[in-house]
Short mmCIF file of C-alpha atoms and ligand atoms in Angstrom, two decimals:
data_model
loop_
_atom_site.label_atom_id
_atom_site.label_comp_id
_atom_site.label_asym_id
_atom_site.label_seq_id
_atom_site.Cartn_x
_atom_site.Cartn_y
_atom_site.Cartn_z
CA MET Z 112 25.26 -7.07 4.06
CA SER Z 113 24.05 -7.59 0.55
CA ARG Z 114 24.21 -11.06 -0.96
CA GLY Z 115 22.40 -10.41 -4.17
CA PRO Z 116 23.49 -11.96 -7.45
CA ASP Z 117 26.07 -9.31 -8.18
CA SER Z 118 27.29 -9.12 -4.58
CA PRO Z 119 31.01 -9.04 -3.97
CA HIS Z 120 30.37 -11.42 -1.10
CA ASP Z 121 29.36 -14.25 -3.42
CA ARG Z 122 32.32 -16.60 -2.88
CA ARG Z 123 31.98 -18.66 -6.00
CA VAL Z 124 34.46 -18.06 -8.76
CA LEU Z 125 33.40 -15.68 -11.53
CA ALA Z 126 33.15 -18.42 -14.17
CA ASP Z 127 30.53 -20.24 -12.03
CA ARG Z 128 28.47 -17.13 -11.40
CA VAL Z 129 28.52 -16.33 -15.10
CA LEU Z 130 27.46 -19.88 -15.98
CA GLU Z 131 24.52 -19.70 -13.63
CA ARG Z 132 23.38 -16.39 -14.94
CA THR Z 133 23.94 -16.83 -18.69
CA GLY Z 134 24.30 -20.55 -19.34
CA VAL Z 135 27.71 -19.80 -20.97
CA ASP Z 136 30.23 -22.41 -19.77
CA VAL Z 137 33.69 -20.91 -20.37
CA ALA Z 138 35.27 -24.39 -19.74
CA ARG Z 139 33.98 -25.45 -23.18
CA CYS Z 140 36.06 -22.81 -24.96
CA TYR Z 141 39.13 -24.46 -26.58
CA GLN Z 142 40.84 -21.28 -27.47
CA CYS Z 143 40.56 -21.62 -31.23
CA GLY Z 144 40.58 -17.81 -31.54
CA LYS Z 145 37.81 -17.48 -34.15
CA CYS Z 146 35.97 -15.01 -32.01
CA SER Z 147 39.00 -12.72 -31.75
CA ALA Z 148 39.83 -13.13 -35.44
CA GLY Z 149 36.40 -11.78 -36.48
CA CYS Z 150 35.75 -9.22 -33.70
CA PRO Z 151 35.68 -5.73 -35.28
CA LEU Z 152 37.19 -4.17 -32.22
CA ALA Z 153 39.71 -6.84 -31.13
CA ALA Z 154 42.60 -4.51 -31.92
CA ASP Z 155 41.26 -1.81 -29.68
CA MET Z 156 40.56 -4.13 -26.74
CA ASP Z 157 42.96 -4.80 -23.94
CA PHE Z 158 41.97 -8.50 -24.05
CA PRO Z 159 40.32 -9.82 -27.25
CA PRO Z 160 37.26 -12.05 -26.56
CA SER Z 161 39.13 -15.36 -26.60
CA GLN Z 162 41.48 -14.03 -23.93
CA ILE Z 163 38.56 -12.92 -21.75
CA MET Z 164 37.40 -16.56 -21.97
CA HIS Z 165 40.81 -17.70 -20.96
CA LEU Z 166 41.02 -15.34 -18.01
CA LEU Z 167 37.79 -16.80 -16.72
CA GLN Z 168 38.93 -20.40 -17.26
CA LEU Z 169 41.85 -19.90 -14.91
CA ALA Z 170 39.55 -20.31 -11.92
CA ASP Z 171 42.40 -21.03 -9.45
CA PHE Z 172 43.75 -17.54 -10.02
CA PRO Z 173 41.08 -14.95 -9.02
CA GLU Z 174 43.39 -12.21 -10.07
CA PHE Z 175 42.77 -13.15 -13.72
CA ALA Z 176 39.01 -12.98 -13.36
CA GLU Z 177 39.69 -9.55 -11.78
CA LEU Z 178 41.49 -8.50 -14.94
CA ALA Z 179 38.40 -9.36 -16.96
CA LEU Z 180 36.14 -7.32 -14.74
CA ARG Z 181 38.51 -4.33 -14.92
CA SER Z 182 38.98 -4.69 -18.71
CA HIS Z 183 38.21 -2.07 -21.28
CA THR Z 184 37.04 -4.91 -23.50
CA ILE Z 185 33.75 -5.54 -21.76
CA TRP Z 186 32.68 -1.96 -22.44
CA LEU Z 187 33.99 -1.84 -25.97
CA CYS Z 188 32.04 -4.92 -27.02
CA LEU Z 189 29.42 -3.76 -29.53
CA THR Z 190 27.17 -6.80 -29.17
CA CYS Z 191 27.55 -7.28 -32.90
CA GLU Z 192 27.07 -11.05 -32.31
CA LEU Z 193 29.77 -11.99 -34.83
CA CYS Z 194 31.78 -14.04 -32.29
CA PHE Z 195 28.70 -15.98 -31.12
CA CYS Z 196 27.82 -16.66 -34.75
CA ARG Z 197 31.28 -18.11 -35.51
CA CYS Z 198 32.17 -19.86 -32.32
CA PRO Z 199 32.45 -23.58 -33.05
CA MET Z 200 31.31 -24.30 -29.43
CA GLU Z 201 28.30 -21.92 -29.84
CA LEU Z 202 29.37 -19.90 -26.77
CA ASP Z 203 27.22 -16.80 -26.39
CA ILE Z 204 30.09 -14.36 -25.79
CA PRO Z 205 28.05 -11.14 -26.04
CA LYS Z 206 25.71 -12.43 -23.31
CA LEU Z 207 28.76 -13.23 -21.15
CA MET Z 208 30.02 -9.69 -21.81
CA ASP Z 209 26.68 -8.35 -20.48
CA ALA Z 210 27.12 -10.41 -17.29
CA LEU Z 211 30.68 -9.18 -16.86
CA ARG Z 212 29.52 -5.54 -17.27
CA TYR Z 213 26.90 -5.95 -14.56
CA GLU Z 214 29.41 -7.46 -12.19
CA SER Z 215 32.06 -4.93 -13.02
CA ARG Z 216 29.75 -2.10 -12.12
CA ALA Z 217 28.31 -3.77 -9.01
CA GLN Z 218 31.86 -4.31 -7.72
CA LYS Z 219 32.91 -0.83 -8.76
CA LYS Z 220 35.66 -2.18 -11.03
CA VAL Z 221 34.78 -0.26 -14.15
CA ASN Z 222 37.80 0.57 -16.35
CA PRO Z 223 38.36 4.34 -16.32
CA LYS Z 224 38.63 4.35 -20.10
CA ALA Z 225 34.98 3.29 -20.30
CA ARG Z 226 33.80 6.52 -18.64
CA ASP Z 227 32.41 8.16 -21.76
CA ILE Z 228 30.64 5.02 -22.90
CA ILE Z 229 28.89 4.64 -19.57
CA ALA Z 230 28.07 8.34 -19.37
CA PHE Z 231 26.32 7.96 -22.71
CA HIS Z 232 24.36 4.89 -21.56
CA ARG Z 233 23.30 6.69 -18.35
CA ALA Z 234 22.17 9.79 -20.25
CA PHE Z 235 20.19 7.59 -22.59
CA LEU Z 236 18.39 5.75 -19.87
CA ASP Z 237 17.71 8.93 -17.93
CA SER Z 238 15.79 10.23 -20.94
CA VAL Z 239 13.83 6.98 -21.08
CA ARG Z 240 13.08 7.11 -17.37
CA TYR Z 241 11.52 10.55 -17.48
CA THR Z 242 9.72 10.37 -20.79
CA GLY Z 243 9.50 6.72 -21.67
CA ARG Z 244 11.16 7.43 -24.96
CA LEU Z 245 14.54 8.62 -26.05
CA PHE Z 246 14.54 12.39 -26.36
CA GLU Z 247 17.62 12.77 -28.63
CA MET Z 248 18.10 16.52 -28.05
CA GLY Z 249 17.88 16.14 -24.32
CA GLN Z 250 20.09 13.14 -24.23
CA VAL Z 251 22.88 14.79 -26.21
CA VAL Z 252 22.86 17.74 -23.76
CA ASP Z 253 22.75 15.41 -20.77
CA TYR Z 254 25.67 13.35 -22.18
CA LYS Z 255 27.72 16.50 -22.76
CA LEU Z 256 27.26 17.44 -19.14
CA ARG Z 257 28.18 14.01 -17.84
CA SER Z 258 31.17 13.44 -20.08
CA GLY Z 259 32.48 16.96 -20.27
CA HIS Z 260 32.69 16.90 -24.06
CA PHE Z 261 30.70 20.03 -24.77
CA LEU Z 262 31.37 20.93 -28.33
CA GLN Z 263 31.84 17.63 -30.14
CA ASP Z 264 28.24 16.97 -31.08
CA MET Z 265 26.64 20.27 -30.62
CA LEU Z 266 28.22 21.11 -34.00
CA GLN Z 267 25.91 18.52 -35.59
CA ALA Z 268 22.86 19.56 -33.67
CA PRO Z 269 21.94 22.71 -35.73
CA TRP Z 270 22.05 20.78 -38.93
CA MET Z 271 19.87 18.02 -37.54
CA PHE Z 272 17.49 20.58 -36.27
CA PHE Z 273 17.17 22.23 -39.67
CA ALA Z 274 16.77 18.84 -41.36
CA GLY Z 275 13.77 18.38 -39.11
CA LYS Z 276 15.41 15.57 -37.28
CA LEU Z 277 15.72 16.95 -33.77
CA HIS Z 278 12.68 18.00 -31.81
CA LEU Z 279 12.73 20.67 -29.17
CA LEU Z 280 10.16 18.93 -27.02
CA PRO Z 281 10.15 15.25 -26.00
CA GLU Z 282 7.59 12.74 -27.08
CA ARG Z 283 6.19 11.10 -23.96
CA VAL Z 284 4.65 7.83 -22.93
CA ARG Z 285 1.28 8.19 -21.23
CA ASP Z 286 1.93 5.71 -18.39
CA ARG Z 287 5.16 7.36 -17.19
CA ARG Z 288 4.48 6.34 -13.60
CA LEU Z 289 4.85 2.70 -14.57
CA LEU Z 290 8.08 3.45 -16.32
CA LYS Z 291 9.39 5.08 -13.15
CA ARG Z 292 8.37 2.09 -11.07
CA MET Z 293 10.11 -0.16 -13.59
CA PHE Z 294 13.37 1.82 -13.26
CA ALA Z 295 13.01 2.05 -9.45
CA LYS Z 296 12.83 -1.75 -9.20
CA THR Z 297 15.70 -2.41 -11.63
CA LEU Z 298 18.55 -0.07 -12.41
CA LYS Z 299 17.95 2.34 -9.48
CA ALA Z 300 17.55 -0.42 -6.91
CA LYS Z 301 20.91 -1.85 -7.86
CA GLU Z 302 22.65 1.47 -8.03
CA SER Z 303 21.55 2.46 -4.56
CA ARG Z 304 22.67 -0.81 -3.04
CA PRO Z 305 25.63 -0.34 -0.63
CA MET H 16 -3.68 -11.10 -39.46
CA LYS H 17 -3.16 -7.78 -37.69
CA THR H 18 0.30 -6.25 -38.07
CA GLY H 19 1.32 -3.54 -35.59
CA PHE H 20 4.05 -1.00 -36.10
CA TYR H 21 6.73 -0.23 -33.56
CA PRO H 22 8.57 2.93 -34.80
CA GLY H 23 11.01 3.21 -31.92
CA CYS H 24 12.50 6.49 -30.85
CA SER H 25 14.87 7.16 -33.69
CA MET H 26 12.20 6.90 -36.38
CA LYS H 27 10.43 9.76 -34.60
CA GLY H 28 13.58 11.85 -34.58
CA SER H 29 16.93 11.45 -36.36
CA ALA H 30 15.55 8.76 -38.70
CA ARG H 31 12.15 10.20 -39.43
CA GLU H 32 12.66 9.79 -43.19
CA TYR H 33 12.74 5.99 -42.62
CA SER H 34 9.28 6.17 -41.04
CA GLU H 35 8.02 8.65 -43.70
CA SER H 36 9.13 6.43 -46.51
CA LEU H 37 7.82 3.23 -44.93
CA LEU H 38 4.40 4.76 -44.31
CA ALA H 39 4.26 6.25 -47.82
CA VAL H 40 5.03 2.84 -49.28
CA ALA H 41 2.51 1.11 -47.05
CA ARG H 42 -0.18 3.57 -48.02
CA LEU H 43 0.48 2.97 -51.72
CA LEU H 44 0.34 -0.75 -51.17
CA GLY H 45 -2.88 -0.41 -49.17
CA ARG H 46 -1.38 -1.87 -45.99
CA GLU H 47 -2.40 -0.56 -42.62
CA LEU H 48 0.22 -0.19 -39.99
CA PRO H 49 -1.29 0.96 -36.68
CA GLU H 50 1.28 1.91 -34.04
CA VAL H 51 1.62 -0.24 -30.92
CA PRO H 52 -0.43 1.78 -28.36
CA ASP H 53 1.53 3.91 -25.96
CA TRP H 54 4.88 2.32 -26.92
CA ASN H 55 8.07 3.01 -25.01
CA CYS H 56 11.81 2.96 -25.87
CA CYS H 57 13.23 -0.56 -26.16
CA GLY H 58 16.18 0.40 -23.96
CA ALA H 59 18.65 -0.19 -26.79
CA THR H 60 22.33 -0.85 -26.01
CA ALA H 61 22.16 1.23 -22.86
CA ALA H 62 19.74 -0.96 -21.00
CA HIS H 63 21.36 -4.30 -21.77
CA ASN H 64 24.77 -2.86 -20.94
CA LEU H 65 23.65 -1.69 -17.57
CA ASP H 66 20.75 -3.87 -16.28
CA ARG H 67 19.39 -7.17 -17.46
CA ASP H 68 15.88 -6.93 -15.96
CA LEU H 69 15.39 -3.45 -17.35
CA ALA H 70 16.71 -4.62 -20.74
CA LEU H 71 13.97 -7.27 -20.74
CA ALA H 72 11.21 -5.29 -19.14
CA LEU H 73 11.26 -2.34 -21.61
CA PRO H 74 10.76 -4.52 -24.70
CA ALA H 75 8.29 -6.77 -22.83
CA ARG H 76 6.05 -3.81 -22.05
CA ILE H 77 5.97 -3.00 -25.83
CA LEU H 78 5.12 -6.58 -26.76
CA ALA H 79 2.50 -6.91 -24.09
CA ALA H 80 0.81 -3.69 -25.32
CA ALA H 81 0.78 -5.13 -28.88
CA GLU H 82 -0.79 -8.35 -27.56
CA LYS H 83 -3.36 -6.46 -25.74
CA ALA H 84 -4.23 -4.53 -28.87
CA GLY H 85 -4.82 -7.88 -30.65
CA MET H 86 -1.77 -7.63 -32.85
CA ASP H 87 -0.52 -11.00 -34.32
CA GLU H 88 2.82 -9.54 -35.34
CA VAL H 89 4.83 -6.40 -34.73
CA LEU H 90 6.82 -4.85 -37.58
CA VAL H 91 10.02 -3.39 -36.09
CA PRO H 92 11.89 -1.55 -38.90
CA CYS H 93 14.89 -0.53 -36.71
CA ALA H 94 17.30 -3.41 -36.70
CA ALA H 95 18.48 -2.55 -33.17
CA CYS H 96 14.99 -2.46 -31.79
CA TYR H 97 14.19 -5.63 -33.70
CA SER H 98 17.10 -7.35 -32.00
CA ARG H 99 16.07 -6.22 -28.48
CA LEU H 100 12.42 -7.24 -29.04
CA SER H 101 13.40 -10.61 -30.58
CA VAL H 102 15.92 -11.47 -27.83
CA THR H 103 13.37 -10.54 -25.11
CA ARG H 104 10.68 -12.63 -26.68
CA HIS H 105 13.05 -15.54 -27.05
CA GLU H 106 14.34 -15.38 -23.45
CA LEU H 107 10.99 -14.97 -21.86
CA LEU H 108 9.40 -17.79 -23.81
CA GLU H 109 12.23 -20.09 -22.77
CA ASP H 110 12.05 -19.40 -19.03
CA ASP H 111 8.67 -19.24 -17.27
CA ALA H 112 10.10 -17.88 -13.98
CA LEU H 113 11.79 -15.09 -15.79
CA ARG H 114 8.62 -14.33 -17.70
CA ALA H 115 6.70 -14.15 -14.48
CA ARG H 116 9.23 -11.83 -12.92
CA ILE H 117 9.31 -9.53 -15.93
CA SER H 118 5.48 -9.59 -16.11
CA GLY H 119 5.55 -8.38 -12.48
CA LEU H 120 7.79 -5.48 -13.45
CA ILE H 121 5.62 -4.34 -16.38
CA GLU H 122 2.45 -4.95 -14.33
CA ALA H 123 0.92 -6.85 -17.24
CA ASP H 124 0.83 -10.49 -18.24
CA TYR H 125 3.23 -11.07 -21.10
CA ARG H 126 2.33 -14.25 -23.08
CA GLY H 127 4.42 -13.96 -26.24
CA THR H 128 1.63 -14.30 -28.77
CA ALA H 129 2.79 -11.44 -31.02
CA ARG H 130 5.61 -12.33 -33.46
CA VAL H 131 8.39 -9.86 -34.10
CA ILE H 132 9.25 -9.19 -37.74
CA ASN H 133 11.75 -7.04 -39.43
CA ILE H 134 11.38 -4.77 -42.44
CA LEU H 135 12.80 -7.21 -44.94
CA GLU H 136 10.41 -9.97 -43.77
CA TRP H 137 7.51 -7.58 -44.08
CA LEU H 138 8.43 -6.36 -47.51
CA ALA H 139 9.14 -9.90 -48.74
CA GLY H 140 5.50 -10.67 -47.93
CA VAL H 141 4.24 -7.88 -50.23
CA ASP H 142 2.80 -9.46 -53.41
CA GLY H 143 2.49 -7.64 -56.65
CA LEU H 144 5.24 -5.07 -55.98
CA GLU H 145 6.62 -5.63 -59.52
CA GLY H 146 3.30 -4.66 -61.04
CA LEU H 147 3.29 -1.28 -59.29
CA ILE H 148 6.70 -0.13 -60.38
CA LYS H 149 6.70 3.20 -62.23
CA THR H 150 10.48 3.70 -62.79
CA PRO H 151 12.78 0.76 -62.06
CA PHE H 152 15.45 1.64 -59.54
CA ALA H 153 18.15 0.75 -62.02
CA ARG H 154 21.19 1.36 -59.85
CA LYS H 155 24.16 -0.72 -58.68
CA VAL H 156 23.56 -1.13 -55.03
CA ALA H 157 25.43 -2.51 -52.02
CA CYS H 158 22.91 -4.13 -49.67
CA TYR H 159 24.10 -3.49 -46.14
CA TYR H 160 22.33 -5.60 -43.57
CA GLY H 161 24.46 -4.84 -40.51
CA CYS H 162 24.73 -7.17 -37.53
CA LEU H 163 21.37 -7.44 -35.91
CA LEU H 164 18.92 -8.32 -38.66
CA VAL H 165 20.54 -11.72 -39.08
CA ARG H 166 22.25 -12.43 -35.79
CA PRO H 167 22.14 -14.26 -33.47
CA ALA H 168 20.88 -16.81 -36.00
CA GLY H 169 19.27 -19.07 -33.39
CA ILE H 170 17.13 -16.23 -32.08
CA VAL H 171 16.14 -14.12 -35.10
CA LYS H 172 15.94 -17.20 -37.41
CA PHE H 173 16.09 -14.90 -40.42
CA ASP H 174 18.18 -15.31 -43.55
CA ARG H 175 21.87 -16.35 -43.44
CA PRO H 176 23.97 -14.84 -40.70
CA GLU H 177 26.96 -13.96 -42.94
CA GLU H 178 25.88 -13.86 -46.54
CA PRO H 179 22.19 -12.89 -46.38
CA GLN H 180 20.11 -12.52 -49.56
CA SER H 181 16.72 -11.17 -48.63
CA MET H 182 17.53 -7.50 -49.37
CA ASP H 183 19.39 -8.36 -52.52
CA ARG H 184 16.26 -10.21 -53.72
CA LEU H 185 14.05 -7.20 -52.81
CA MET H 186 16.35 -4.85 -54.75
CA LYS H 187 16.17 -7.09 -57.79
CA ARG H 188 12.40 -6.92 -57.64
CA ILE H 189 12.53 -3.12 -58.10
CA GLY H 190 15.02 -3.29 -60.93
CA ALA H 191 18.31 -2.65 -59.03
CA GLU H 192 21.45 -4.59 -59.49
CA PRO H 193 22.72 -5.80 -56.04
CA LEU H 194 26.51 -6.26 -55.98
CA ASP H 195 28.58 -8.92 -54.38
CA TRP H 196 30.67 -7.30 -51.67
CA ALA H 197 32.41 -8.15 -48.44
CA PHE H 198 30.80 -5.97 -45.75
CA LYS H 199 27.15 -6.98 -45.81
CA THR H 200 27.06 -7.86 -42.16
CA GLU H 201 30.18 -6.16 -40.70
CA CYS H 202 29.48 -3.84 -37.78
CA CYS H 203 29.24 -0.07 -38.38
CA GLY H 204 30.07 0.79 -34.80
CA ALA H 205 26.45 0.72 -33.63
CA GLY H 206 25.61 2.69 -30.54
CA PHE H 207 29.05 4.23 -30.20
CA SER H 208 28.11 7.04 -32.60
CA VAL H 209 28.25 9.68 -29.88
CA SER H 210 30.52 8.14 -27.22
CA ARG H 211 33.21 6.66 -29.44
CA THR H 212 32.86 8.49 -32.78
CA ASP H 213 36.47 7.57 -33.63
CA LEU H 214 35.64 3.89 -33.72
CA VAL H 215 32.44 4.41 -35.68
CA ALA H 216 34.36 6.52 -38.24
CA ARG H 217 36.83 3.71 -38.75
CA LEU H 218 34.45 0.81 -39.00
CA SER H 219 31.92 2.72 -41.13
CA GLY H 220 34.71 3.93 -43.37
CA LEU H 221 35.78 0.38 -44.22
CA ILE H 222 32.17 -0.49 -45.19
CA LEU H 223 31.74 2.50 -47.44
CA GLU H 224 35.17 2.09 -49.10
CA ASP H 225 34.37 -1.51 -50.01
CA ALA H 226 30.99 -0.49 -51.41
CA VAL H 227 32.61 2.28 -53.51
CA SER H 228 35.40 0.04 -54.76
CA ARG H 229 32.88 -2.44 -56.07
CA GLY H 230 31.19 0.28 -58.15
CA ALA H 231 28.11 0.76 -55.99
CA GLU H 232 26.04 3.90 -56.62
CA ALA H 233 24.25 3.67 -53.33
CA VAL H 234 24.42 1.76 -50.02
CA ILE H 235 21.00 0.40 -49.04
CA VAL H 236 20.29 0.09 -45.31
CA ALA H 237 17.45 -1.12 -43.04
CA CYS H 238 18.42 0.46 -39.73
CA PRO H 239 18.46 4.00 -38.38
CA MET H 240 21.66 3.37 -36.43
CA CYS H 241 23.50 2.13 -39.54
CA HIS H 242 22.16 5.16 -41.44
CA LEU H 243 23.27 7.57 -38.75
CA ASN H 244 26.75 6.11 -38.72
CA LEU H 245 27.16 5.87 -42.53
CA ASP H 246 25.39 9.15 -43.45
CA LEU H 247 25.39 11.65 -40.65
CA ARG H 248 28.85 10.65 -39.49
CA ARG H 249 30.29 11.11 -43.01
CA PRO H 250 32.44 14.12 -42.11
CA ASN H 251 34.07 12.06 -39.32
CA ILE H 252 34.51 9.05 -41.72
CA GLU H 253 36.12 11.27 -44.33
CA LYS H 254 38.47 12.80 -41.79
CA SER H 255 39.43 9.39 -40.48
CA SER H 256 40.06 7.82 -43.94
CA HIS H 257 41.54 10.95 -45.46
CA LYS H 258 39.33 10.84 -48.51
CA LYS H 259 36.09 12.20 -49.90
CA ILE H 260 33.35 9.61 -50.06
CA ALA H 261 30.24 10.73 -51.89
CA ILE H 262 28.13 7.52 -52.02
CA PRO H 263 24.66 8.12 -50.67
CA VAL H 264 23.00 5.84 -48.06
CA ILE H 265 19.42 5.13 -48.71
CA TYR H 266 16.78 3.28 -46.61
CA VAL H 267 15.36 0.21 -48.33
CA THR H 268 11.93 1.81 -48.13
CA GLN H 269 13.20 5.01 -49.94
CA ALA H 270 14.59 2.94 -52.76
CA ILE H 271 11.28 1.11 -53.12
CA GLY H 272 9.31 4.36 -52.84
CA LEU H 273 11.36 5.93 -55.66
CA ALA H 274 10.60 2.88 -57.86
CA LEU H 275 6.96 3.18 -57.05
CA GLY H 276 6.97 6.81 -58.19
CA ILE H 277 6.58 8.44 -54.79
CA ALA H 278 7.98 11.93 -54.71
CA PRO H 279 11.51 12.16 -53.18
CA LYS H 280 10.37 14.76 -50.66
CA LYS H 281 7.62 12.39 -49.38
CA LEU H 282 10.38 9.84 -48.85
CA GLY H 283 12.47 12.35 -46.85
CA LEU H 284 15.49 12.12 -49.16
CA GLN H 285 16.15 15.82 -48.54
CA ARG H 286 16.91 15.03 -44.93
CA HIS H 287 20.13 13.09 -45.62
CA LYS H 288 23.52 14.54 -44.80
CA VAL H 289 25.01 13.04 -47.94
CA ALA H 290 23.10 14.43 -50.91
CA VAL H 291 21.06 11.90 -52.84
CA LYS H 292 21.58 13.13 -56.38
CA PHE H 293 19.23 10.86 -58.27
CA ALA H 294 15.56 9.93 -58.15
CA ALA H 295 14.94 6.53 -59.68
CA ALA H 296 16.09 6.07 -63.25
CA PRO H 297 19.86 6.66 -63.95
CA SER H 298 19.03 9.44 -66.45
CA SER H 299 16.90 11.52 -64.19
CA GLY H 300 19.72 13.57 -62.74
CA THR H 301 19.06 15.57 -59.57
CA LEU H 302 15.91 15.66 -57.51
CA LYS H 303 13.74 18.51 -58.67
CA ASP H 304 11.23 19.04 -55.96
CA ALA H 305 13.62 18.27 -53.15
CA ASP H 306 17.18 19.26 -53.95
CA PRO H 307 19.04 18.16 -50.84
CA SER H 308 21.95 20.51 -51.60
CA ALA H 309 19.71 23.50 -51.12
CA GLY H 310 20.15 24.66 -47.60
CA ILE H 311 20.74 21.36 -45.87
CA SER H 312 24.26 20.53 -46.68
CA LYS H 313 25.26 24.15 -46.44
CA SER H 314 23.99 24.41 -42.88
CA GLY H 315 25.73 21.10 -42.28
CA GLU H 316 29.06 22.90 -42.46
CA VAL H 317 28.14 25.14 -39.52
S1 SF4 R 648 35.40 -18.97 -30.89
FE1 SF4 R 648 34.51 -20.01 -29.15
S2 SF4 R 648 35.85 -21.76 -28.73
FE2 SF4 R 648 36.98 -20.38 -30.13
S3 SF4 R 648 38.25 -19.13 -28.69
FE3 SF4 R 648 36.32 -18.01 -29.12
S4 SF4 R 648 34.95 -18.61 -27.41
FE4 SF4 R 648 36.65 -20.10 -27.50
S1 SF4 R 649 29.94 -9.21 -29.91
FE1 SF4 R 649 31.57 -8.04 -28.94
S2 SF4 R 649 33.27 -9.47 -28.60
FE2 SF4 R 649 31.82 -10.39 -30.08
S3 SF4 R 649 32.69 -9.90 -32.11
FE3 SF4 R 649 31.13 -8.33 -31.58
S4 SF4 R 649 32.32 -6.68 -30.56
FE4 SF4 R 649 33.67 -8.52 -30.57
#
């Protein structure tokens, strides 16, 4: 049975695990709402950032922490760093969002609405794993296959190709073996964990 | 002082005109910018959204390679890459155990000797720019910094996080008139360009509309991702805001290049989706040797 840092068998409450991993202490948030007021995507989120903080503060009710892990918010957060910049308590909310994303994936609680966003991230990293660099043409094709949105961006591709922006062949890093080892010990290791 | 250059993936592909214009300007200024040897992708949003160790290891490998090549600082013109490299350096220098673990992953000893600098820092350090100007870039411009050049303030320690001035100062040096406007550091939608184009269209639309309403003739950017969203995504923006928005989006290095008298084609102005209809001086009309409306925008309607 796995007891790694993202393990569902870690019995501590989510707020404590987050504090240990990111140094962000949600208890210090006094719900002023400045983060949500400035967040460019607050209106699109199921819980704006200050509410995510609140959900984690209610440690006696694990079902609230669960809502944060299953939220669309954590995947919509753009890491624009505006909330962190304005928070009077200097709470690093984007870093907390990263930690919630890792836990949400590890516990298989990813919000279904985040499917496209994650498909895009996966396609991106696949390109990096094989070539060491982002191969934009390859990535767009890979994302289309993963997300099922075939036509959406293919319409842009011919123009980009003619403007000399898209290459047909990837640029590659020389030491690709090292890159593969790095992926094997990080992302891949976690994804293959039971 | 040896300055290395980290182009990052987009400057080799969709933002190649940023790289072309930077290198053209550097050549004219007599500055050498050797690439970081065998650099890899910084992992961008994807890595830090999915795996912390990978998100630190990818930039650490780049920085370690720069150190090994004896570079004292690394110029990272892409604001998104700049953020990933700066955050990584900050986190690894603060935590020795983490630095040791990440050094293990990249199979090299990362020490943190090479500083990470952005394009505005690098350009601010260029003396004598004024003396080299051929045609002042006499245009009203909206300087768009985006999020990551200035935030998080405690990590990047660069300019002001909400009302930055460095790009405005630079534009004044080449004869432009930077405007006061409200969206200097608002987010354009960043890495959602492909996966959530709807959100990018809305956020980027607000930025462009404010710039236009203030009378700007161009939006100046210092990031391939911002450029992609504000320029290449223009059809999506126009559809979402139900209006035609013609304002061009120009890299800071292209504006400087024009003022220095470098040919528009060498600066890659013909590669933009939204036609750049002027060279440098207001009277000069359309670009002669690189009319972007020839071929490019037509095939854009495919
Ligand atoms: S700005 Fe900071 S203190 Fe205020 S609600 Fe947001 S996280 Fe809490
Ligand atoms: S970092 Fe995320 S939560 Fe914070 S303001 Fe930006 S999008 Fe909103």
